[in-house]
Coordinates of C-alpha atoms in Angstrom, one line a residue:
M1 CA -40.8 25.7 -8.5
D2 CA -41.2 24.8 -12.2
R3 CA -44.9 24.5 -11.6
A4 CA -45.0 27.8 -9.7
L5 CA -43.1 29.5 -12.6
E6 CA -45.8 28.3 -15.0
F7 CA -48.1 30.7 -13.2
A8 CA -45.5 33.5 -12.5
P9 CA -42.8 33.1 -15.2
A10 CA -41.2 36.5 -14.4
C11 CA -41.0 36.1 -10.6
H12 CA -37.4 36.6 -9.4
R13 CA -38.1 35.0 -6.1
F14 CA -39.4 31.7 -7.7
K15 CA -36.5 31.7 -10.1
I16 CA -33.9 32.1 -7.3
L17 CA -35.5 29.3 -5.3
K18 CA -35.3 27.1 -8.4
A19 CA -31.6 28.1 -8.9
E20 CA -30.9 27.2 -5.3
C21 CA -32.5 23.8 -5.7
L22 CA -30.4 23.2 -8.8
A23 CA -27.2 24.2 -7.0
M24 CA -28.1 21.8 -4.1
L25 CA -28.6 19.0 -6.8
G26 CA -25.2 19.7 -8.2
R27 CA -26.6 21.1 -11.5
Y28 CA -24.3 24.2 -11.2
P29 CA -24.3 25.5 -14.8
E30 CA -28.2 25.6 -14.8
A31 CA -28.2 27.3 -11.4
Q32 CA -25.6 29.9 -12.5
S33 CA -27.5 30.6 -15.7
V34 CA -30.7 31.4 -13.8
A35 CA -28.8 33.6 -11.2
S36 CA -26.8 35.4 -13.9
D37 CA -30.0 36.2 -15.8
I38 CA -31.4 37.9 -12.7
L39 CA -28.2 39.7 -12.0
R40 CA -28.2 41.2 -15.5
M41 CA -31.5 42.8 -14.6
D42 CA -30.8 43.5 -11.0
S43 CA -27.1 43.5 -10.0
T44 CA -27.9 44.1 -6.3
N45 CA -30.1 41.0 -5.9
A46 CA -28.6 39.4 -2.8
D47 CA -30.3 36.1 -3.4
A48 CA -28.8 35.8 -6.9
L49 CA -25.4 36.8 -5.6
Y50 CA -25.7 34.1 -2.9
V51 CA -26.6 31.4 -5.5
R52 CA -23.7 32.4 -7.7
G53 CA -21.4 32.1 -4.7
L54 CA -23.0 28.8 -3.7
C55 CA -22.3 27.2 -7.1
L56 CA -18.6 28.4 -6.9
Y57 CA -18.3 27.1 -3.4
Y58 CA -19.6 23.6 -4.3
E59 CA -17.3 23.6 -7.3
D60 CA -14.3 24.2 -5.0
C61 CA -13.7 27.7 -6.2
I62 CA -13.8 28.9 -2.6
E63 CA -12.0 32.2 -2.9
K64 CA -14.3 33.4 -5.7
A65 CA -17.3 32.1 -3.7
V66 CA -16.4 34.2 -0.7
Q67 CA -16.4 37.3 -2.9
F68 CA -20.0 36.7 -3.9
F69 CA -21.1 35.9 -0.4
V70 CA -19.5 39.1 0.9
Q71 CA -21.2 41.1 -1.9
A72 CA -24.5 39.5 -1.0
L73 CA -24.1 40.5 2.6
R74 CA -23.3 44.1 1.6
M75 CA -26.6 44.2 -0.2
A76 CA -28.5 42.3 2.6
P77 CA -26.5 42.2 5.9
D78 CA -29.1 39.9 7.5
H79 CA -29.0 37.3 4.7
E80 CA -28.7 34.2 6.9
K81 CA -27.8 31.7 4.2
A82 CA -25.1 33.9 2.8
C83 CA -23.7 34.5 6.3
I84 CA -23.5 30.7 7.1
A85 CA -22.0 29.9 3.6
C86 CA -19.4 32.7 3.9
R87 CA -18.4 31.5 7.4
N88 CA -18.1 27.9 6.2
A89 CA -16.2 28.9 3.0
K90 CA -13.6 30.9 5.0
A91 CA -13.2 28.2 7.6
L92 CA -12.7 25.5 4.9
K93 CA -10.2 27.6 3.0
A94 CA -8.2 28.4 6.1
K95 CA -8.1 24.8 7.4
K96 CA -7.2 23.4 4.0
E97 CA -4.4 25.9 3.5
D98 CA -3.1 25.3 7.1
G99 CA -3.1 21.5 6.4
N100 CA -1.2 22.0 3.1
K101 CA 1.4 24.1 4.9
A102 CA 1.8 21.5 7.7
F103 CA 2.2 18.8 5.0
K104 CA 4.8 20.7 3.1
E105 CA 6.8 21.3 6.3
G106 CA 6.7 17.6 7.0
N107 CA 4.4 17.9 10.1
Y108 CA 2.2 15.0 9.0
K109 CA 0.4 14.6 12.4
L110 CA -0.7 18.2 12.4
A111 CA -1.7 18.0 8.7
Y112 CA -3.8 15.0 9.5
E113 CA -5.6 16.8 12.3
L114 CA -6.2 19.9 10.2
Y115 CA -7.6 18.0 7.3
T116 CA -9.9 16.1 9.7
E117 CA -11.2 19.3 11.2
A118 CA -11.8 20.7 7.7
L119 CA -13.8 17.6 6.8
G120 CA -16.2 18.4 9.7
I121 CA -17.1 21.9 8.5
D122 CA -19.5 21.2 5.7
P123 CA -20.5 17.6 4.7
N124 CA -22.4 19.0 1.7
N125 CA -19.3 20.4 0.0
I126 CA -18.6 17.2 -2.0
K127 CA -15.7 18.4 -4.2
T128 CA -13.7 20.1 -1.5
N129 CA -14.3 17.1 0.9
A130 CA -13.1 14.7 -1.8
K131 CA -9.8 16.7 -2.1
L132 CA -9.5 16.8 1.7
Y133 CA -10.0 13.0 2.0
C134 CA -7.3 12.5 -0.7
N135 CA -5.0 14.9 1.1
R136 CA -5.5 13.1 4.3
G137 CA -4.9 9.8 2.5
T138 CA -1.6 11.2 1.3
V139 CA -0.7 12.1 4.9
N140 CA -1.6 8.6 6.0
S141 CA 0.6 7.1 3.3
K142 CA 3.5 9.2 4.5
L143 CA 2.8 7.9 8.1
R144 CA 2.8 4.3 6.6
K145 CA -0.8 3.9 7.7
L146 CA -1.7 2.4 4.4
D147 CA -5.0 0.8 5.2
D148 CA -6.2 4.2 6.5
A149 CA -4.8 5.9 3.4
I150 CA -6.8 3.4 1.2
E151 CA -10.0 4.1 3.2
D152 CA -9.5 7.9 2.8
C153 CA -9.0 7.6 -1.0
T154 CA -12.0 5.3 -1.2
N155 CA -14.1 8.0 0.5
A156 CA -12.7 10.6 -2.0
V157 CA -13.8 8.6 -5.0
K158 CA -17.2 7.9 -3.5
L159 CA -17.7 11.6 -3.4
D160 CA -16.1 12.2 -6.8
D161 CA -15.8 9.2 -9.1
T162 CA -13.8 11.3 -11.6
Y163 CA -11.1 12.2 -9.2
I164 CA -8.0 10.8 -10.9
K165 CA -5.5 11.9 -8.1
A166 CA -7.4 9.8 -5.5
Y167 CA -7.4 6.7 -7.8
L168 CA -3.6 7.1 -8.3
R169 CA -3.0 7.5 -4.6
R170 CA -5.1 4.5 -3.7
A171 CA -3.5 2.4 -6.4
Q172 CA 0.0 3.2 -5.1
C173 CA -1.1 2.2 -1.6
Y174 CA -2.5 -1.1 -3.0
M175 CA 0.9 -1.7 -4.7
D176 CA 2.7 -1.0 -1.4
T177 CA 0.4 -3.5 0.4
E178 CA 0.8 -6.1 -2.4
Q179 CA -2.9 -5.9 -3.3
Y180 CA -2.1 -6.0 -7.0
E181 CA -5.5 -6.9 -8.4
E182 CA -7.0 -3.8 -6.7
A183 CA -4.1 -1.7 -8.0
V184 CA -4.6 -2.9 -11.6
R185 CA -8.3 -2.1 -11.3
D186 CA -7.5 1.5 -10.3
Y187 CA -4.8 2.0 -12.8
E188 CA -7.2 0.7 -15.5
K189 CA -9.8 3.3 -14.5
V190 CA -7.1 6.0 -14.6
Y191 CA -5.8 4.9 -18.0
Q192 CA -9.3 4.7 -19.5
T193 CA -9.9 8.3 -18.4
E194 CA -6.5 9.8 -19.2
K195 CA -4.5 7.7 -21.8
T196 CA -1.0 9.1 -21.0
K197 CA 2.3 7.3 -21.3
E198 CA 2.8 7.6 -17.6
H199 CA -0.5 6.1 -16.7
K200 CA 0.1 3.3 -19.3
Q201 CA 3.4 2.5 -17.6
L202 CA 1.9 2.5 -14.1
L203 CA -0.8 0.0 -15.4
K204 CA 1.9 -2.3 -17.0
N205 CA 3.9 -2.3 -13.8
A206 CA 0.9 -3.3 -11.7
Q207 CA 0.0 -6.0 -14.2
L208 CA 3.5 -7.4 -14.0
E209 CA 3.5 -7.4 -10.2
L210 CA 0.1 -9.1 -10.3
K211 CA 1.5 -11.8 -12.6
K212 CA 4.6 -12.3 -10.4
S213 CA 2.5 -12.5 -7.3
K214 CA 0.6 -15.5 -8.7
R215 CA 3.8 -17.5 -9.1
K216 CA 5.7 -19.4 -6.5
D217 CA 7.9 -17.1 -4.4
Y218 CA 11.2 -18.9 -4.7
Y219 CA 12.9 -16.4 -2.4
K220 CA 10.4 -17.1 0.3
I221 CA 10.7 -20.9 -0.2
L222 CA 14.5 -20.7 0.4
G223 CA 14.1 -18.1 3.1
V224 CA 16.4 -15.5 1.5
D225 CA 16.1 -11.9 0.6
K226 CA 15.6 -10.8 -3.0
N227 CA 19.1 -9.4 -3.0
A228 CA 20.7 -12.6 -1.6
S229 CA 24.2 -13.4 -2.9
E230 CA 25.1 -16.7 -4.6
D231 CA 26.7 -18.0 -1.4
E232 CA 23.6 -17.1 0.6
I233 CA 21.4 -19.0 -1.9
K234 CA 23.6 -22.1 -1.7
K235 CA 23.6 -22.0 2.1
A236 CA 19.8 -21.6 2.2
Y237 CA 19.4 -24.5 -0.2
R238 CA 21.7 -26.7 1.9
K239 CA 19.7 -26.0 5.0
R240 CA 16.2 -26.4 3.5
A241 CA 17.1 -29.4 1.4
L242 CA 18.4 -31.3 4.4
M243 CA 15.4 -30.1 6.5
H244 CA 12.8 -31.4 4.0
H245 CA 14.6 -34.5 2.5
P246 CA 12.1 -37.4 2.4
D247 CA 14.7 -39.8 4.0
R248 CA 14.6 -37.6 7.1
H249 CA 10.9 -38.1 7.5
S250 CA 10.6 -41.8 6.6
G251 CA 9.2 -42.6 10.0
A252 CA 6.5 -39.9 9.9
S253 CA 2.9 -40.3 8.9
A254 CA 1.9 -40.5 5.2
E255 CA 0.5 -37.0 5.4
V256 CA 3.7 -35.5 6.8
Q257 CA 5.8 -37.4 4.3
K258 CA 3.7 -36.1 1.4
E259 CA 4.0 -32.5 2.7
E260 CA 7.8 -32.8 3.2
E261 CA 8.2 -34.2 -0.3
K262 CA 6.3 -31.3 -1.7
K263 CA 8.6 -28.8 0.2
F264 CA 11.7 -30.7 -0.9
K265 CA 10.7 -30.4 -4.5
E266 CA 9.9 -26.7 -4.1
V267 CA 13.3 -26.1 -2.5
G268 CA 15.0 -27.8 -5.5
E269 CA 12.9 -25.7 -7.9
A270 CA 13.9 -22.5 -6.1
F271 CA 17.6 -23.4 -6.1
T272 CA 17.5 -24.3 -9.8
I273 CA 16.1 -21.0 -10.7
L274 CA 17.9 -18.6 -8.3
S275 CA 21.3 -20.2 -8.8
D276 CA 21.2 -19.7 -12.5
P277 CA 21.8 -16.0 -13.4
K278 CA 19.9 -16.2 -16.6
K279 CA 16.9 -17.9 -15.1
K280 CA 17.0 -15.7 -12.1
T281 CA 16.9 -12.6 -14.2
R282 CA 13.9 -13.9 -16.2
Y283 CA 12.2 -14.8 -12.9
D284 CA 12.8 -11.4 -11.3
S285 CA 11.5 -9.6 -14.4
G286 CA 8.3 -11.6 -14.4
Q287 CA 9.0 -13.5 -17.7
D288 CA 7.7 -17.0 -18.2
L289 CA 10.3 -19.7 -17.3
D290 CA 8.6 -22.2 -19.6
E291 CA 10.1 -20.3 -22.5
E292 CA 13.5 -21.6 -21.2
G293 CA 12.2 -25.1 -21.7
M294 CA 11.7 -25.7 -18.0
N295 CA 8.8 -28.0 -17.1
M296 CA 8.6 -27.9 -13.4
G297 CA 6.0 -30.7 -13.5
D298 CA 8.7 -33.1 -14.6
F299 CA 11.3 -31.6 -12.2
D300 CA 13.4 -34.2 -10.3
P301 CA 14.6 -32.6 -7.0
N302 CA 16.8 -35.7 -6.2
S303 CA 19.1 -35.0 -9.1
I304 CA 19.7 -31.5 -7.9
F305 CA 20.3 -32.7 -4.4
K306 CA 22.8 -35.4 -5.6
A307 CA 24.6 -32.9 -7.8
F308 CA 24.8 -30.3 -5.0
F309 CA 26.1 -32.7 -2.4
G310 CA 28.7 -34.1 -4.8
G311 CA 27.8 -37.7 -5.6
P312 CA 25.3 -40.2 -7.0
G313 CA 23.9 -41.5 -3.7
G314 CA 26.8 -41.2 -1.3
F315 CA 24.7 -40.0 1.5
S316 CA 22.1 -41.1 4.0
F317 CA 20.0 -40.0 7.0
E318 CA 20.6 -41.9 10.1
A319 CA 18.9 -41.6 13.5
S320 CA 21.1 -40.4 16.4
G321 CA 18.2 -40.5 18.9
P322 CA 14.5 -40.1 19.0
G323 CA 13.5 -37.5 16.4
N324 CA 17.1 -36.6 15.7
F325 CA 18.9 -37.2 12.4
F326 CA 22.3 -36.4 11.0
F327 CA 23.5 -36.3 7.5
Q328 CA 26.2 -38.8 6.6
F329 CA 28.3 -39.1 3.4
G330 CA 29.3 -42.5 2.2

């Protein structure tokens, strides 16, 4: 069209075709500028009205877009492109609003269906579809379908890589599924774009959880909940320490003995940390335990075991049958 306009620079038809191409390429300000120039000279030009509406439609200003499409159809009732665009715009607006209403009412299944139907109306409307994917992702997160929610948010940012809300939603889903590295990456993207206190705090929280996830999970090692009481921690240590004590596995293969020794040491580490309120608080908050002077590399699990069971060596494991052992105090 640029080459055609070199030969006919005043041709409105060529200018409008160029404007429509620009709109389809996502260059909306340029397209609107061309259409506006024509409308200043001819306010009844249906093609120019259609292009103005098309730009607004693709920028997710659907209500204003419909007004231009309707005006274009008044000027040219048989304008096929304006007719299709107007129908799509109205359908998108209605489905999206119905989906929002269902979501607010807590009817997540219906909201999911409505957003899905809306996504099928016009694959070319990138901005609106990005919002629809994000909205459906929010629905999936409410339904605890977190992998589906992540996929929807990913589709949203593929369509619009500046869409902060989609990054935030996906990051929260990553946090909920303990994918902390991915969450940190999304929160970093958000904070680089919008340096707010809230976004900074979200990033710090994700970085802390990532740091904590790379440490040994002492609660898991003892088999207790993070809110376990002191007595529950002691009972868990008693059970796990006896289960993995090297003496109990003295007749096993070298490989099994090595594995049980490792588990016995980890159980002792876990008890040492979780039974000490100060160390437990530091551990729960993600702080470095090395600052407390604890070097787990030199940790002696036997000393903890002896102290817990009340004596320097007054115990032994004895066989009571094939593969069975009982714990005996001296």
